[in-house]
Amino acid sequence: MNGYTSFSVASPSSGFGAEAAATRNSKRPKYSRFTQQELPACKPILTPGWVISVFTLVGTIFIPIGTVSLLASNKVVELVDRYDTACVPPSMTDDKVGYIQNDAIKKTCTRMLKVTKDMDQPIYVYYQLDNFYQNHRRYVKSRNDEQLRDASKANETSGCDPEKTTSDGTPIVPCGLIAWSLFNDTYKFNRGTNEMLNVNKNGISWKSDRKHKFGSDVYPRNFQTGNLIGGGKLNATKSLSEQEDLIVWMRTAALPTFRKLYGKIEVDLKENDIVTVTLENNYNTYSFGGKKKLVLSTATWLGGKNNFLGIAYLTVGGLCFLLATAFTLVYLVNARKPADPAHLSWNKNPPMH
Amino acid sequence: MASERPLLDLSPRLPPPAADLPKPIPSSRSSTRFRGSLDRINFAPEVLGPGAGAALRYGSRAESSRSGASQKDIPDEDARIVFINDSARTNSRLEFAGNSIRTAKYSFLTFLPRNLYEQFHRVAYIYFLVIAILNQLPQLAVFGRGASILPLAFVLFVTAVKDAYEDWRRHRSDRIENNRTALVFSAGGYFCPKRWKQIRVGEIIKILSNETLPCDIVLLSTSDPTGVAYVQTINLDGESNLKTRYAKQETLLRAPEKQGIAGLIRCEQPNRNIYGFHAHMEIDGKRVSLGPSNIVLRGCELKNTSWVVGVAIYAGRETKVMLNSSGSPSKRSRLETHMNRETLLLSGLLLTLCTVVAVLAGIWLGIHKSELDLAQFFRKRDYSNNEDDNYNYYGIGMEVFFRFLMAVIVFQIMIPISLYISMELVRLGQAYFMIQDASLYDEGSHLRFQCRALNINEDLGQIKYVFSDKTGTLTENKMEFQCASISGIDFSSIKDLTAVDHSIHSVIVGDQYWRPNMTVKTDPDLFRLLRNKRDTEEGKHACDFFIALSACNTIVPLVIDTPDPAQRLIDYQGESPDEQALVYAAAAYGFVLVERTSGHIIIDVLGDRQRFDILGLHEFDSDRKRMSVIVGFPDKTVKLFVKGADSSMFGVVDETKNGSIIHETKSHLQAYSSLGLRTLVIGMRDLSREEFDEWHSSYEKASTALYGRGSLLKALATNIESNLEILGASGIEDKLQQGVPEAIQSLRQAGIKVWVLTGDKQETAISIGYSCKLLTAEMTQIVINIDSKESCRKRLEDAFVMTRNLPGMEAAKTQFALIIDGSSLVYILETELEEELFRVAASCHVVLCCRVAPLQKAGIVALIKKRTDDMTLAIGDGANDVSMIQMADVGIGISGQEGRQAVMASDFAMGQFRFLVPLLLVHGHWNYQRMAYMILYNFYKNSVFVFILFWYVLYTAFSLTTAITEWSSVLYSVIYTALPTIVVGILDKDLSRKTLLKYPQLYGSGQREERYNLRLFMLTMVDSVWQSLAIFFIPYLAYRHSTVDGSTIGDLWTLAVVMMVNVHLGMDVFRWNSITHATLWGCIAATFICVIIIDTIPVLPGYWAIFHIMETWAFWFCLVAILVAGMLPRFAAKAITEFFRPNDIQITRELEKFRNINDRSSSSEVAMSTFAIHQQQQQQNDSRDFVL
């Protein structure tokens, strides 16, 4: 008995193989707790005690988290201003596409925002696009990450259709629909009418992207030179890793409504301050009915304004308490003695045999 | 190591044959020396093999092969014509297969295409392949090339490596086999060695002792002057006893070296029937018929015969053994059949989802048609070259079609292909544990449990009917002589005499002791009678009785060396265990059979060696149900000994003589039968010289008759077997296997109906029924043994009325046992009465069929299979059970005394009947429970994933973007979630072995399909939709107006879904052992690691996303909220059902866990059976070997 735990299964054994199989099988199985399936194990059973304590425990954890989340969310001050329609001159409201495509018309537009509550710096400036499917399949695929990070791979334009090369065949850097459709509205902020609020546009993108995804020696080439201009142009003298707006834009959003960080205002705003926004309304969302919004928001440890998590936690926590109570009540009314053989079906109605 | 040696050489002290013994009449054409034995040999083709034992094993192979060798002619077109010693001419008409064998499937060149071809026979792989091909179309490229092909390639590669390894091993063994050598008669007129692979049909081959046959040969001559050859067929059917084969007298003396030999053999085309052969040989203008006793098959080993010469008739892959070497038939488990139904439902769901996406996409495209030219995210128009070109857009119709196909690719894992692979692995694991189980190991035969079919493990948990053979299955088929009735005196006070004096029944040969291999308990009175009162009438009778036992059989004694040089063992070899028992018994009383040749036997009669001539022998046949020998005694008298079943014997007894003895014997037989003993009656008649001469001349005539030889010989036998004097009767115990009554009781408690189908006669069957507790005294027996169809119908109708209409409450309590015999079944099976029988049988608690033929056994199984959905299991050990084993849903072979035929045909093989209890109640229950859960769980986990993808697609303008990276999609079923379900499928146990054995009723959960049914499937799917909603919408709502990018939220969804399905699994795990912990948590950890690795590849869009999101609280809050919200309904539902509507399993689980607390208080918990008590004792001993 050499511990050779042979394992012969269904091998179509011929008459000759049978003998070998017989000798192989003629060994006593080696005993171990594993082979006899007797490994020590914990056998959890959902006793009422367990169930009630689990529900109570979840409730006790969830309610405080929900409360804290809700408080955090409520602390966030958020100013949202939809400007895409408002910035269209009244004369052009019927032909918004014509308006946006007409370079002759000046696109500058001024918006006033009233600060509803004190906002502590940093105040994040976002633009929000609605109905822009940055997650559309033909859009997300239209990029080439090799080209973006490596100057020697400028010719790598696979997947970039239809913004691959110029008409004479030289590659576009950065290629693809995503880069081509770079958002190019710009915002300038003043407090009141004269105090200019500086927007810090450094560090709005992920450091990991700047360092590894976008090459510091890759410079834009042939960008936005085609017949159709999709969006913003790039400064050809700055390497891609320094073009933070592009880096932010190219981290494609998950959902058709999304915000992208534009910059940070590093000044506290007080309640009832009026913020004047001077914006260049360049980006064409009119052709597909998209919306553009400007968002100024503070942030907490939990992020921006969103009551959902708090409410969700409170709801689930509350539900758990409810279930715990319900279980306790039912248990008190209709207790079953656990492990009672009398409940076994064959003890209840003995079979005949 | 014991070696066998022929006895002929070792009998120096043989008394010379008595001088004036009636000499066999000289034959006109051949030497007289072997006359008597030659006559005997002529019988062989007619009765097919020495099968006296078959008298007691009705319906065994001796029976079935009979029909195969009738005297009918083989039409030329169906025949194979072999010219003896002329292989060129033999092969000229049709090229017969050469003798090289090839079990390997592939060659070096054909491996790749053939292996791929075979692998793609599985639907699952085709599905994989189609999806992968679809994905290669540029319009549909959902996944990158690598991601789409990787899983398929991986699976194909692993399987190919496994196949290649197995095939290499087969190649190696083929090569060894083909290059062995055998002596073949060459043109030069002598035998010279030739490789096996070069042997051709028609060649003459010489085999020496202990050599293996290279092909199927027809015997021409043997070293034995009478043409007998002994072969061992262990490689063929596993039977280790010697079988006798005969060369035809016509060819016996023709040595090819001297006279040369020519002729032709007209035989059947190659077929699989090992026990049948039918041919004619034309030699010297004579036509000789050949039967299975004239052919020796490839793989047999020649024993006890120094050489044989034969002509090759089937070679290579046409040999019977090769034709039989196919694997066991593949069956499909009940669960898998059900699973296919659900898979179809899922396919429907998949198509629905795809259609929904495609249609919505079409609508969306229609609405936004005008906007899409310029929309930055779509840019339908390609301005780069030509103004009017559309970029990658084919019109709404085509787009919808493409979207549909893309949706199929994206949602492909809705059909859980990986499940098929997981199931195979789980079954492999389950099989491993079944094989390793110490309680399924047979100590006696050193046999482990064998899993021959791998795909029906879980069927073991759903068995409703067990059809069991009796002999060798319920009983050991080790016959033991128990009692004798001699001349009306009962000798049944059996005591073990071995300790008293073992020199008594050993034979002294030179300076050696020869002892029978087996000791038998003897009756002291009878012993004394034989020792001391041999001269009395009684003593003479007793002497004759034992000489009859020693002589009237076909047993061959073999002498085996023992470590002690002074001692040898005599091993009695024969096909019938009953005969063996009788000869051993005779030896124990001092009548030791020492030698048998075809002409004489030598019996050591109480120390005095005597030679008896066998002057004639009528072998057993199933019509006469008896056999007889004509023995020439040393004192010149001739006696006829007849041995047979009581029913046939009392018809030929001379009732005028000794009426009281007959009466006494009958009553003894009754008593033996009711004890469950197998009985035989021995009769004798003195033959006068005239009678013998008359018999001999008719015998001579009959055996040379050209036509109707068989019936002539039968008539002759019937003629001489008459007016017998009763010598006595013997009672042989067919010992019940250990633990059979307890096992049957457990099975019946488990709600399994046990039917016994046996070839035994009714009384024996009933008495065995009582002794194995199948029948009890309270049962009302309905016996049907009728010989006409109309009365069968009437009896069945009466029986049905009876089972229904017992007055009042009685009906509920009375149990019925149906006992039906084979002759009645002839009128019932496959007629309209089947329905009637089914109705009666279904309302009976026990069904016992006796005297059934092999095909009837299968017919009865089919009767149930056709009419109910219940799972059937057949268990048996003999060749006569093969048809039943193959017919039943699960076939179990007992590797017992009767060879490996049953095992070869079975799905599972084991050593003892009682192993059925742990096999079904424990392993079956576990397997079913595990597999059922695993299938549901796999449906669930893939569906959750698909639904998450689906919800997201609704937010991507139906463009089938996935936020979860393609690599995670691929790895989801391979790494993220695969291992825990496999481990749980192999290791999880809802209840312990002890509990399952203690409460056999728990087995009902499998019979009622409680763990896998449509309702559970639906609930699981609803749960999966809820969980997918929780997983998708909690992050969606939490991140709705944020800067989150696709990869980041995709990572969150990936981690959430993997944790969810693993926690879900964890909640359902019954037993958490170290391995479960390791795989479950390990898998979650592995997922984190994989996601992190994927996110550290800079060219993938999700670069570093996981690190960014893990820094935020919102991520962790989302994850926790998802898990809690997702599991809440399931947890609550589980808690409610387990507590308020507990099933038996739940209660017993509690019992198991809180046993210590409840042990004393619960006096109502009655021990279920002695079996259970035994179990408990085992537990208390904490015995490592779990033996029932």
mmCIF file with all atom_site columns, C-alpha atoms in Angstrom, chain A residues 5-7 9-10 12 15-16 19 25-29 34-37 40-45 48 62 101 126 133 135-139 145-146 161-163 180-181 206 208 212-213 227-228 230 251-252 254 256 259 283-284 287-288 301 306 308 313 330-331 336 338-339 343 345-346 352-353, chain B residues 142 235 371 374 376-379 383 391-392 406 428 433 436-438 441 443 446 448 450-452 812 815 930 952 955-957 959-961 989 1001 1034 1037-1038 1041-1046 1049 1071-1073 1098-1101 1103-1104 1108 1113 1117 1120-1121 1124 1138-1140 1142 1144 1147 1149-1150 1153 1158:
data_model
loop_
_atom_site.group_PDB
_atom_site.id
_atom_site.type_symbol
_atom_site.label_atom_id
_atom_site.label_alt_id
_atom_site.label_comp_id
_atom_site.label_asym_id
_atom_site.label_entity_id
_atom_site.label_seq_id
_atom_site.pdbx_PDB_ins_code
_atom_site.Cartn_x
_atom_site.Cartn_y
_atom_site.Cartn_z
_atom_site.occupancy
_atom_site.B_iso_or_equiv
_atom_site.pdbx_formal_charge
_atom_site.auth_seq_id
_atom_site.auth_comp_id
_atom_site.auth_asym_id
_atom_site.auth_atom_id
_atom_site.pdbx_PDB_model_num
ATOM 1   C CA . THR A 1 5    ? -4.369  6.828   -4.865  1.00 0.00 ? 5    THR A CA 1
ATOM 2   C CA . SER A 1 6    ? -5.201  5.695   -8.308  1.00 0.00 ? 6    SER A CA 1
ATOM 3   C CA . PHE A 1 7    ? -8.208  7.109   -9.959  1.00 0.00 ? 7    PHE A CA 1
ATOM 4   C CA . VAL A 1 9    ? -12.693 6.371   -14.303 1.00 0.00 ? 9    VAL A CA 1
ATOM 5   C CA . ALA A 1 10   ? -14.614 5.115   -17.254 1.00 0.00 ? 10   ALA A CA 1
ATOM 6   C CA . PRO A 1 12   ? -12.991 2.224   -22.002 1.00 0.00 ? 12   PRO A CA 1
ATOM 7   C CA . GLY A 1 15   ? -10.267 -7.035  -22.246 1.00 0.00 ? 15   GLY A CA 1
ATOM 8   C CA . PHE A 1 16   ? -6.570  -6.587  -21.796 1.00 0.00 ? 16   PHE A CA 1
ATOM 9   C CA . GLU A 1 19   ? -6.645  -6.974  -15.568 1.00 0.00 ? 19   GLU A CA 1
ATOM 10  C CA . ASN A 1 25   ? -8.447  -1.129  -7.975  1.00 0.00 ? 25   ASN A CA 1
ATOM 11  C CA . SER A 1 26   ? -7.533  -3.753  -5.538  1.00 0.00 ? 26   SER A CA 1
ATOM 12  C CA . LYS A 1 27   ? -5.966  -1.363  -3.136  1.00 0.00 ? 27   LYS A CA 1
ATOM 13  C CA . ARG A 1 28   ? -7.640  -0.325  -0.023  1.00 0.00 ? 28   ARG A CA 1
ATOM 14  C CA . PRO A 1 29   ? -8.403  3.381   -0.176  1.00 0.00 ? 29   PRO A CA 1
ATOM 15  C CA . PHE A 1 34   ? -10.154 14.419  3.215   1.00 0.00 ? 34   PHE A CA 1
ATOM 16  C CA . THR A 1 35   ? -10.841 11.280  1.206   1.00 0.00 ? 35   THR A CA 1
ATOM 17  C CA . GLN A 1 36   ? -13.612 10.232  3.557   1.00 0.00 ? 36   GLN A CA 1
ATOM 18  C CA . GLN A 1 37   ? -15.071 13.737  3.305   1.00 0.00 ? 37   GLN A CA 1
ATOM 19  C CA . PRO A 1 40   ? -13.607 19.593  10.152  1.00 0.00 ? 40   PRO A CA 1
ATOM 20  C CA . ALA A 1 41   ? -16.191 22.107  9.178   1.00 0.00 ? 41   ALA A CA 1
ATOM 21  C CA . CYS A 1 42   ? -18.406 24.781  10.567  1.00 0.00 ? 42   CYS A CA 1
ATOM 22  C CA . LYS A 1 43   ? -22.084 24.189  9.953   1.00 0.00 ? 43   LYS A CA 1
ATOM 23  C CA . PRO A 1 44   ? -23.903 27.493  10.142  1.00 0.00 ? 44   PRO A CA 1
ATOM 24  C CA . ILE A 1 45   ? -27.639 27.278  10.699  1.00 0.00 ? 45   ILE A CA 1
ATOM 25  C CA . PRO A 1 48   ? -33.839 32.901  14.821  1.00 0.00 ? 48   PRO A CA 1
ATOM 26  C CA . PHE A 1 62   ? -26.357 51.202  8.077   1.00 0.00 ? 62   PHE A CA 1
ATOM 27  C CA . GLN A 1 101  ? -21.411 76.425  -37.123 1.00 0.00 ? 101  GLN A CA 1
ATOM 28  C CA . TYR A 1 126  ? -17.331 71.159  -14.011 1.00 0.00 ? 126  TYR A CA 1
ATOM 29  C CA . TYR A 1 133  ? -23.097 59.319  -25.512 1.00 0.00 ? 133  TYR A CA 1
ATOM 30  C CA . ASN A 1 135  ? -19.995 55.596  -23.987 1.00 0.00 ? 135  ASN A CA 1
ATOM 31  C CA . HIS A 1 136  ? -21.247 54.835  -27.469 1.00 0.00 ? 136  HIS A CA 1
ATOM 32  C CA . ARG A 1 137  ? -19.465 51.821  -28.865 1.00 0.00 ? 137  ARG A CA 1
ATOM 33  C CA . ARG A 1 138  ? -18.224 53.489  -32.013 1.00 0.00 ? 138  ARG A CA 1
ATOM 34  C CA . TYR A 1 139  ? -17.002 56.397  -29.934 1.00 0.00 ? 139  TYR A CA 1
ATOM 35  C CA . ASP A 1 145  ? -3.595  54.403  -26.762 1.00 0.00 ? 145  ASP A CA 1
ATOM 36  C CA . GLU A 1 146  ? -0.288  53.305  -28.257 1.00 0.00 ? 146  GLU A CA 1
ATOM 37  C CA . ASP A 1 161  ? -11.627 55.643  -38.006 1.00 0.00 ? 161  ASP A CA 1
ATOM 38  C CA . PRO A 1 162  ? -12.834 57.974  -39.307 1.00 0.00 ? 162  PRO A CA 1
ATOM 39  C CA . GLU A 1 163  ? -10.301 60.417  -37.837 1.00 0.00 ? 163  GLU A CA 1
ATOM 40  C CA . TRP A 1 180  ? -11.451 65.011  -32.393 1.00 0.00 ? 180  TRP A CA 1
ATOM 41  C CA . SER A 1 181  ? -14.541 65.878  -30.395 1.00 0.00 ? 181  SER A CA 1
ATOM 42  C CA . TRP A 1 206  ? -5.229  61.882  -13.178 1.00 0.00 ? 206  TRP A CA 1
ATOM 43  C CA . SER A 1 208  ? -1.366  58.288  -13.693 1.00 0.00 ? 208  SER A CA 1
ATOM 44  C CA . HIS A 1 212  ? 1.920   56.845  -18.371 1.00 0.00 ? 212  HIS A CA 1
ATOM 45  C CA . LYS A 1 213  ? -0.924  57.188  -20.822 1.00 0.00 ? 213  LYS A CA 1
ATOM 46  C CA . ASN A 1 227  ? -13.160 69.203  -43.350 1.00 0.00 ? 227  ASN A CA 1
ATOM 47  C CA . LEU A 1 228  ? -15.228 68.804  -40.262 1.00 0.00 ? 228  LEU A CA 1
ATOM 48  C CA . GLY A 1 230  ? -15.372 68.211  -34.124 1.00 0.00 ? 230  GLY A CA 1
ATOM 49  C CA . ARG A 1 251  ? -11.271 59.476  -19.938 1.00 0.00 ? 251  ARG A CA 1
ATOM 50  C CA . THR A 1 252  ? -14.624 58.677  -21.447 1.00 0.00 ? 252  THR A CA 1
ATOM 51  C CA . ALA A 1 254  ? -19.655 55.996  -18.107 1.00 0.00 ? 254  ALA A CA 1
ATOM 52  C CA . PRO A 1 256  ? -24.665 59.735  -21.285 1.00 0.00 ? 256  PRO A CA 1
ATOM 53  C CA . ARG A 1 259  ? -19.465 65.962  -15.722 1.00 0.00 ? 259  ARG A CA 1
ATOM 54  C CA . TYR A 1 283  ? -19.067 73.301  -28.560 1.00 0.00 ? 283  TYR A CA 1
ATOM 55  C CA . ASN A 1 284  ? -21.781 71.989  -30.803 1.00 0.00 ? 284  ASN A CA 1
ATOM 56  C CA . SER A 1 287  ? -26.878 69.050  -33.698 1.00 0.00 ? 287  SER A CA 1
ATOM 57  C CA . PHE A 1 288  ? -27.955 66.143  -31.462 1.00 0.00 ? 288  PHE A CA 1
ATOM 58  C CA . TRP A 1 301  ? -14.960 63.358  1.995   1.00 0.00 ? 301  TRP A CA 1
ATOM 59  C CA . ASN A 1 306  ? -25.592 63.122  -3.989  1.00 0.00 ? 306  ASN A CA 1
ATOM 60  C CA . PHE A 1 308  ? -28.708 58.718  -2.928  1.00 0.00 ? 308  PHE A CA 1
ATOM 61  C CA . TYR A 1 313  ? -28.356 53.307  3.567   1.00 0.00 ? 313  TYR A CA 1
ATOM 62  C CA . VAL A 1 330  ? -43.401 36.100  14.711  1.00 0.00 ? 330  VAL A CA 1
ATOM 63  C CA . TYR A 1 331  ? -40.907 34.085  16.624  1.00 0.00 ? 331  TYR A CA 1
ATOM 64  C CA . ARG A 1 336  ? -40.709 26.202  16.610  1.00 0.00 ? 336  ARG A CA 1
ATOM 65  C CA . PRO A 1 338  ? -35.351 23.661  16.753  1.00 0.00 ? 338  PRO A CA 1
ATOM 66  C CA . ALA A 1 339  ? -34.100 20.159  16.129  1.00 0.00 ? 339  ALA A CA 1
ATOM 67  C CA . HIS A 1 343  ? -41.410 17.760  12.798  1.00 0.00 ? 343  HIS A CA 1
ATOM 68  C CA . SER A 1 345  ? -42.343 14.407  7.763   1.00 0.00 ? 345  SER A CA 1
ATOM 69  C CA . TRP A 1 346  ? -42.239 10.680  8.409   1.00 0.00 ? 346  TRP A CA 1
ATOM 70  C CA . MET A 1 352  ? -46.791 2.492   5.526   1.00 0.00 ? 352  MET A CA 1
ATOM 71  C CA . HIS A 1 353  ? -44.192 -0.016  4.775   1.00 0.00 ? 353  HIS A CA 1
ATOM 72  C CA . VAL B 2 142  ? -17.097 43.214  -29.692 1.00 0.00 ? 142  VAL B CA 1
ATOM 73  C CA . ASN B 2 235  ? -8.712  -11.475 -19.688 1.00 0.00 ? 235  ASN B CA 1
ATOM 74  C CA . GLU B 2 371  ? -28.694 64.117  -35.911 1.00 0.00 ? 371  GLU B CA 1
ATOM 75  C CA . LEU B 2 374  ? -22.686 65.363  -37.033 1.00 0.00 ? 374  LEU B CA 1
ATOM 76  C CA . GLN B 2 376  ? -19.546 63.945  -32.195 1.00 0.00 ? 376  GLN B CA 1
ATOM 77  C CA . PHE B 2 377  ? -20.069 60.604  -30.531 1.00 0.00 ? 377  PHE B CA 1
ATOM 78  C CA . PHE B 2 378  ? -21.499 58.974  -33.637 1.00 0.00 ? 378  PHE B CA 1
ATOM 79  C CA . ARG B 2 379  ? -20.310 60.856  -36.731 1.00 0.00 ? 379  ARG B CA 1
ATOM 80  C CA . TYR B 2 383  ? -15.763 63.444  -44.449 1.00 0.00 ? 383  TYR B CA 1
ATOM 81  C CA . TYR B 2 391  ? -18.518 55.744  -42.087 1.00 0.00 ? 391  TYR B CA 1
ATOM 82  C CA . ASN B 2 392  ? -19.218 52.258  -40.761 1.00 0.00 ? 392  ASN B CA 1
ATOM 83  C CA . MET B 2 406  ? -23.288 41.719  -31.281 1.00 0.00 ? 406  MET B CA 1
ATOM 84  C CA . LEU B 2 428  ? -14.675 13.632  -11.549 1.00 0.00 ? 428  LEU B CA 1
ATOM 85  C CA . PHE B 2 433  ? -14.600 10.411  -3.384  1.00 0.00 ? 433  PHE B CA 1
ATOM 86  C CA . GLN B 2 436  ? -11.868 6.533   -2.150  1.00 0.00 ? 436  GLN B CA 1
ATOM 87  C CA . ASP B 2 437  ? -14.705 5.841   0.223   1.00 0.00 ? 437  ASP B CA 1
ATOM 88  C CA . ALA B 2 438  ? -13.562 3.242   2.695   1.00 0.00 ? 438  ALA B CA 1
ATOM 89  C CA . TYR B 2 441  ? -14.281 -1.015  -0.246  1.00 0.00 ? 441  TYR B CA 1
ATOM 90  C CA . GLU B 2 443  ? -12.385 -6.339  2.205   1.00 0.00 ? 443  GLU B CA 1
ATOM 91  C CA . HIS B 2 446  ? -9.997  -6.260  -2.207  1.00 0.00 ? 446  HIS B CA 1
ATOM 92  C CA . ARG B 2 448  ? -12.668 -0.685  -4.659  1.00 0.00 ? 448  ARG B CA 1
ATOM 93  C CA . GLN B 2 450  ? -15.506 1.678   -9.632  1.00 0.00 ? 450  GLN B CA 1
ATOM 94  C CA . CYS B 2 451  ? -17.057 4.539   -11.527 1.00 0.00 ? 451  CYS B CA 1
ATOM 95  C CA . ARG B 2 452  ? -17.323 3.401   -15.089 1.00 0.00 ? 452  ARG B CA 1
ATOM 96  C CA . ALA B 2 812  ? -54.121 0.524   4.330   1.00 0.00 ? 812  ALA B CA 1
ATOM 97  C CA . GLN B 2 815  ? -48.848 -5.187  2.502   1.00 0.00 ? 815  GLN B CA 1
ATOM 98  C CA . ARG B 2 930  ? -24.446 19.190  -5.022  1.00 0.00 ? 930  ARG B CA 1
ATOM 99  C CA . TYR B 2 952  ? -25.742 49.193  -18.971 1.00 0.00 ? 952  TYR B CA 1
ATOM 100 C CA . TYR B 2 955  ? -27.618 53.627  -21.197 1.00 0.00 ? 955  TYR B CA 1
ATOM 101 C CA . THR B 2 956  ? -25.277 53.468  -24.153 1.00 0.00 ? 956  THR B CA 1
ATOM 102 C CA . ALA B 2 957  ? -27.748 54.174  -26.931 1.00 0.00 ? 957  ALA B CA 1
ATOM 103 C CA . SER B 2 959  ? -24.620 50.250  -28.782 1.00 0.00 ? 959  SER B CA 1
ATOM 104 C CA . LEU B 2 960  ? -23.507 47.259  -26.685 1.00 0.00 ? 960  LEU B CA 1
ATOM 105 C CA . THR B 2 961  ? -20.648 48.948  -24.945 1.00 0.00 ? 961  THR B CA 1
ATOM 106 C CA . LYS B 2 989  ? -22.463 18.181  2.335   1.00 0.00 ? 989  LYS B CA 1
ATOM 107 C CA . GLN B 2 1001 ? -36.194 8.791   4.516   1.00 0.00 ? 1001 GLN B CA 1
ATOM 108 C CA . ILE B 2 1034 ? -26.765 51.488  -6.748  1.00 0.00 ? 1034 ILE B CA 1
ATOM 109 C CA . LEU B 2 1037 ? -27.605 56.360  -8.872  1.00 0.00 ? 1037 LEU B CA 1
ATOM 110 C CA . ALA B 2 1038 ? -24.619 57.135  -6.702  1.00 0.00 ? 1038 ALA B CA 1
ATOM 111 C CA . HIS B 2 1041 ? -23.940 63.221  -11.951 1.00 0.00 ? 1041 HIS B CA 1
ATOM 112 C CA . SER B 2 1042 ? -20.281 62.736  -11.364 1.00 0.00 ? 1042 SER B CA 1
ATOM 113 C CA . THR B 2 1043 ? -17.100 62.700  -13.358 1.00 0.00 ? 1043 THR B CA 1
ATOM 114 C CA . VAL B 2 1044 ? -16.926 58.931  -13.199 1.00 0.00 ? 1044 VAL B CA 1
ATOM 115 C CA . ASP B 2 1045 ? -15.545 57.268  -16.278 1.00 0.00 ? 1045 ASP B CA 1
ATOM 116 C CA . GLY B 2 1046 ? -16.597 53.973  -17.805 1.00 0.00 ? 1046 GLY B CA 1
ATOM 117 C CA . ILE B 2 1049 ? -17.576 52.241  -12.661 1.00 0.00 ? 1049 ILE B CA 1
ATOM 118 C CA . ARG B 2 1071 ? -20.341 23.164  5.650   1.00 0.00 ? 1071 ARG B CA 1
ATOM 119 C CA . TRP B 2 1072 ? -17.491 25.578  5.796   1.00 0.00 ? 1072 TRP B CA 1
ATOM 120 C CA . ASN B 2 1073 ? -14.261 23.707  5.841   1.00 0.00 ? 1073 ASN B CA 1
ATOM 121 C CA . PRO B 2 1098 ? -1.256  51.530  -19.642 1.00 0.00 ? 1098 PRO B CA 1
ATOM 122 C CA . VAL B 2 1099 ? -2.710  50.860  -23.086 1.00 0.00 ? 1099 VAL B CA 1
ATOM 123 C CA . LEU B 2 1100 ? -6.020  49.709  -21.692 1.00 0.00 ? 1100 LEU B CA 1
ATOM 124 C CA . PRO B 2 1101 ? -8.497  52.520  -21.116 1.00 0.00 ? 1101 PRO B CA 1
ATOM 125 C CA . TYR B 2 1103 ? -5.421  52.391  -16.521 1.00 0.00 ? 1103 TYR B CA 1
ATOM 126 C CA . TRP B 2 1104 ? -5.125  53.028  -12.779 1.00 0.00 ? 1104 TRP B CA 1
ATOM 127 C CA . HIS B 2 1108 ? -8.491  55.991  -7.974  1.00 0.00 ? 1108 HIS B CA 1
ATOM 128 C CA . TRP B 2 1113 ? -15.415 56.190  0.472   1.00 0.00 ? 1113 TRP B CA 1
ATOM 129 C CA . PHE B 2 1117 ? -20.147 52.314  0.607   1.00 0.00 ? 1117 PHE B CA 1
ATOM 130 C CA . VAL B 2 1120 ? -21.429 47.226  0.989   1.00 0.00 ? 1120 VAL B CA 1
ATOM 131 C CA . ALA B 2 1121 ? -24.814 48.618  0.037   1.00 0.00 ? 1121 ALA B CA 1
ATOM 132 C CA . VAL B 2 1124 ? -26.580 43.947  1.636   1.00 0.00 ? 1124 VAL B CA 1
ATOM 133 C CA . GLU B 2 1138 ? -35.856 27.424  7.145   1.00 0.00 ? 1138 GLU B CA 1
ATOM 134 C CA . PHE B 2 1139 ? -37.531 28.482  10.278  1.00 0.00 ? 1139 PHE B CA 1
ATOM 135 C CA . PHE B 2 1140 ? -41.208 28.409  9.575   1.00 0.00 ? 1140 PHE B CA 1
ATOM 136 C CA . PRO B 2 1142 ? -38.529 23.585  7.516   1.00 0.00 ? 1142 PRO B CA 1
ATOM 137 C CA . ASP B 2 1144 ? -36.710 17.261  6.707   1.00 0.00 ? 1144 ASP B CA 1
ATOM 138 C CA . ILE B 2 1147 ? -34.605 19.594  10.784  1.00 0.00 ? 1147 ILE B CA 1
ATOM 139 C CA . ARG B 2 1149 ? -29.349 19.505  10.086  1.00 0.00 ? 1149 ARG B CA 1
ATOM 140 C CA . GLU B 2 1150 ? -30.495 21.066  13.318  1.00 0.00 ? 1150 GLU B CA 1
ATOM 141 C CA . LYS B 2 1153 ? -25.864 20.445  15.128  1.00 0.00 ? 1153 LYS B CA 1
ATOM 142 C CA . ASN B 2 1158 ? -31.339 17.224  22.422  1.00 0.00 ? 1158 ASN B CA 1
#
